[in-house]
Coordinates of C-alpha atoms and ligand atoms in Angstrom, one line a residue:
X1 CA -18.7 -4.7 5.7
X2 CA -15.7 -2.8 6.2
X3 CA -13.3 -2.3 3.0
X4 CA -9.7 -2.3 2.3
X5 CA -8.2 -0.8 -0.5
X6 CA -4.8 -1.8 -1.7
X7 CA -3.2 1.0 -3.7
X8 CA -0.4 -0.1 -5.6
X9 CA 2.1 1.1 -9.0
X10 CA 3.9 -1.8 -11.2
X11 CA 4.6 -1.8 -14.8
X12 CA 6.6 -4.8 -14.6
X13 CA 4.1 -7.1 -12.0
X14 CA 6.0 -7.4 -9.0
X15 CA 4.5 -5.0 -7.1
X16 CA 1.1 -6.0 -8.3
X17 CA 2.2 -9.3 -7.2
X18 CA 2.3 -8.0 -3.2
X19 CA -0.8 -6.3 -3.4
X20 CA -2.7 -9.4 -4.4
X21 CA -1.1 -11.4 -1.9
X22 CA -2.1 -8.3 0.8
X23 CA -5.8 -8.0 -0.6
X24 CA -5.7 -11.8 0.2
X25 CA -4.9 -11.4 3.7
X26 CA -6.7 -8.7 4.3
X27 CA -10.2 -10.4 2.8
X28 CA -9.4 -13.6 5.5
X29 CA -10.9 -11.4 8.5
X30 CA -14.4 -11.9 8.9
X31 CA -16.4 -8.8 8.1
X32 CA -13.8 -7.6 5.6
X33 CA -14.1 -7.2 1.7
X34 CA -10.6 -5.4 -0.3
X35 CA -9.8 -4.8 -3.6
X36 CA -6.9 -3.9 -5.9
X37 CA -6.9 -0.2 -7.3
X38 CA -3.7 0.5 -9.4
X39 CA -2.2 4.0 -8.7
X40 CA -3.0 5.2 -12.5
X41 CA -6.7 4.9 -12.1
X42 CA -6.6 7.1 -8.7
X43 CA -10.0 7.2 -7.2
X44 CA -9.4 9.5 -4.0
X45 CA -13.0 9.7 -2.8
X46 CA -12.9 5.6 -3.0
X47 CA -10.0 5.8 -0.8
X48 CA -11.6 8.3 2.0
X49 CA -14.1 6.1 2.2
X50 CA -12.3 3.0 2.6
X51 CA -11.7 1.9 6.3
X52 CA -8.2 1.4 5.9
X53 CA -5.9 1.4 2.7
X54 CA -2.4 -0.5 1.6
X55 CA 0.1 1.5 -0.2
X56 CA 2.2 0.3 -2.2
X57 CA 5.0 1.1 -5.0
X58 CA 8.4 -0.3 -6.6
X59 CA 11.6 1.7 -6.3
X60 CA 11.5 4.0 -9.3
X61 CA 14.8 6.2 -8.9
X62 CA 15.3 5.6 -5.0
X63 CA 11.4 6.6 -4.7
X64 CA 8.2 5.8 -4.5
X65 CA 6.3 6.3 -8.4
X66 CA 5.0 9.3 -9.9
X67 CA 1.5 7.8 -9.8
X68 CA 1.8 6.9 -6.1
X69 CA 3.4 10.2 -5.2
X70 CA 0.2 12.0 -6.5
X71 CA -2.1 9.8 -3.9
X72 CA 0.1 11.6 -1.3
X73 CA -0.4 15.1 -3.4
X74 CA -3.7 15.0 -3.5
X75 CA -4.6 13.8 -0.1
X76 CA -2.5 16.5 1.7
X77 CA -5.0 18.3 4.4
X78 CA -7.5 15.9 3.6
X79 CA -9.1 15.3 6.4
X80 CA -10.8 12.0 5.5
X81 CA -7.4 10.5 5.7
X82 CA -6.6 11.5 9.4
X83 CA -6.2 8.4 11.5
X84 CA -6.8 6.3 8.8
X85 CA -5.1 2.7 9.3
X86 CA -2.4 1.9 6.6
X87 CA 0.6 -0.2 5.9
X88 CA 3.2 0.3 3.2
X89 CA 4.5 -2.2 0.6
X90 CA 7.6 -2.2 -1.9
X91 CA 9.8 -3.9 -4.5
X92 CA 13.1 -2.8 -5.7
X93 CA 16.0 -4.6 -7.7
X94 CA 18.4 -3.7 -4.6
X95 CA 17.7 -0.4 -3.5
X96 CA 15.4 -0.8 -0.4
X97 CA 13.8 1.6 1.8
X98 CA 11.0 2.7 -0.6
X99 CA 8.3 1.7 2.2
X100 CA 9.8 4.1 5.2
X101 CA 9.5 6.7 2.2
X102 CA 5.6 5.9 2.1
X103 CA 5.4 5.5 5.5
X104 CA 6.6 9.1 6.3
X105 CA 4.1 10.9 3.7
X106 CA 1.1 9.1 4.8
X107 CA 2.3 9.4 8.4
X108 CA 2.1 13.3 6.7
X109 CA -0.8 13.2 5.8
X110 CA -2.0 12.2 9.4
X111 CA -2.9 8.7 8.2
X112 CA -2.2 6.0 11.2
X113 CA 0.8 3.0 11.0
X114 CA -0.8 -0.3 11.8
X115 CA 2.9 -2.1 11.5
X116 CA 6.1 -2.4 10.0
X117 CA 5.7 -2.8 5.9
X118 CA 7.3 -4.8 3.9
X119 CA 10.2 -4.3 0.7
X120 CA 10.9 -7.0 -1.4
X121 CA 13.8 -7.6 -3.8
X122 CA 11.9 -8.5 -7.2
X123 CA 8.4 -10.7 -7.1
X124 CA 7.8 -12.4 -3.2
X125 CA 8.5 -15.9 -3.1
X126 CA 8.2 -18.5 -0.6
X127 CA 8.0 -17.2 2.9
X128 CA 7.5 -13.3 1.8
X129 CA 3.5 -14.5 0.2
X130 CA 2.9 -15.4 3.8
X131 CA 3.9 -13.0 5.4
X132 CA 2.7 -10.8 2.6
X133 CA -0.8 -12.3 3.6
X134 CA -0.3 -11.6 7.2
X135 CA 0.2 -7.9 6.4
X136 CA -3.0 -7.7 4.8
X137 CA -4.8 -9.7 7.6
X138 CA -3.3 -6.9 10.2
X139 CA -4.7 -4.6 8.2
X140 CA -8.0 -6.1 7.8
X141 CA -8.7 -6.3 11.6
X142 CA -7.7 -2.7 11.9
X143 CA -10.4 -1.7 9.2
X144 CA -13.0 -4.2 11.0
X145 CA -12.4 -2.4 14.2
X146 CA -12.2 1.4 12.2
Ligands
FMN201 C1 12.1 3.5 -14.2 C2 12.7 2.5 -13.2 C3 13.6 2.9 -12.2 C4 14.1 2.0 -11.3 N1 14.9 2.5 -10.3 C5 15.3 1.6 -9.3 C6 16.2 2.1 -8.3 O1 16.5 3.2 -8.2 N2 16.6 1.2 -7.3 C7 16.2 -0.2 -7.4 O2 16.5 -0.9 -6.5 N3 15.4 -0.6 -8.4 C8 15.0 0.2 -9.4 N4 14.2 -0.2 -10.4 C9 13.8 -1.6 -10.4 C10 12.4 -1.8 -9.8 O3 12.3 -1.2 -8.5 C11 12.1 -3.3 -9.6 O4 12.3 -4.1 -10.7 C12 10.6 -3.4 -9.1 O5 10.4 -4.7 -8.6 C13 9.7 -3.2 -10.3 O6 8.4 -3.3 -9.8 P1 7.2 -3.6 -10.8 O7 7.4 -4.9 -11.5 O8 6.0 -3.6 -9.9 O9 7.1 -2.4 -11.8 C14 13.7 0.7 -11.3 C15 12.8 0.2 -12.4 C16 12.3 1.1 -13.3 C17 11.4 0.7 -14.3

């Protein structure tokens, strides 16, 4: 089985609200199995081993969280990261652009795009759980073909 790992901050549920949606899509490909890991309880060697990984944080200060900002710390020159499928994910109360920010350090870290991520106002809603979903079931066909 090939396994997903959806990184993620929230203290308030919002963001924690995308990555269960993404964990969702990403366990819909055959062959695939992912699982929530919140950013405080970093498990790096979890994440190297993982075939493909969703990161994802809410706008704190125009950035991306502390806790997620040490993922990207601590995986710098690590070369079990190198080519490693990943999509971002973020909420914000107005502020966008939080995922290009993630995209660019795990792009840093030499870690490979699978598609365009996804920053929601608040909690998703409606339309944004599907195609919160669909995210997650890109992602799990890149890990099933890592
Ligand atoms: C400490 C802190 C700083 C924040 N800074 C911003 C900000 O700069 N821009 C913005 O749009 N939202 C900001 N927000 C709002 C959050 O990004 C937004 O409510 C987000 O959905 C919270 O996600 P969570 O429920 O997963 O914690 C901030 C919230 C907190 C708690």
């Amino acid at each position: 089985m090939a396994e997903v790992i959806v990184l993620f901050d929230s203290r308030g549920g919002n963001t924690r609200a995308v990555a269960e949606c993404i964990a969702e899509g990403a366990a819909m490909v055959p062959g695939v199995t992912a699982r929530l890991m919140a950013a405080a309880d970093l498990d790096v060697a979890s994440l190297a081993a993982a075939q493909a990984i969703a990161v994802g944080s809410p706008n704190y200060f125009s950035y991306m969280s502390g806790h997620v900002k040490t993922f990207f710390d601590l995986t710098y020159r690590n070369a079990a990261f190198k080519g490693k499928p990943f999509v971002a994910f973020s909420t914000h109360a107005g502020g966008g652009g939080i995922c290009a920010v993630i995209e660019k350090l795990a792009t840093s870290v030499g870690m490979a795009q699978v598609t365009d991520g996804i920053d929601i106002l608040n909690a998703p809603a409606g339309n944004q759980l599907k195609e919160c979903r669909k995210l997650g079931q890109q992602l799990g066909r890149a890990a099933a073909n890592a």
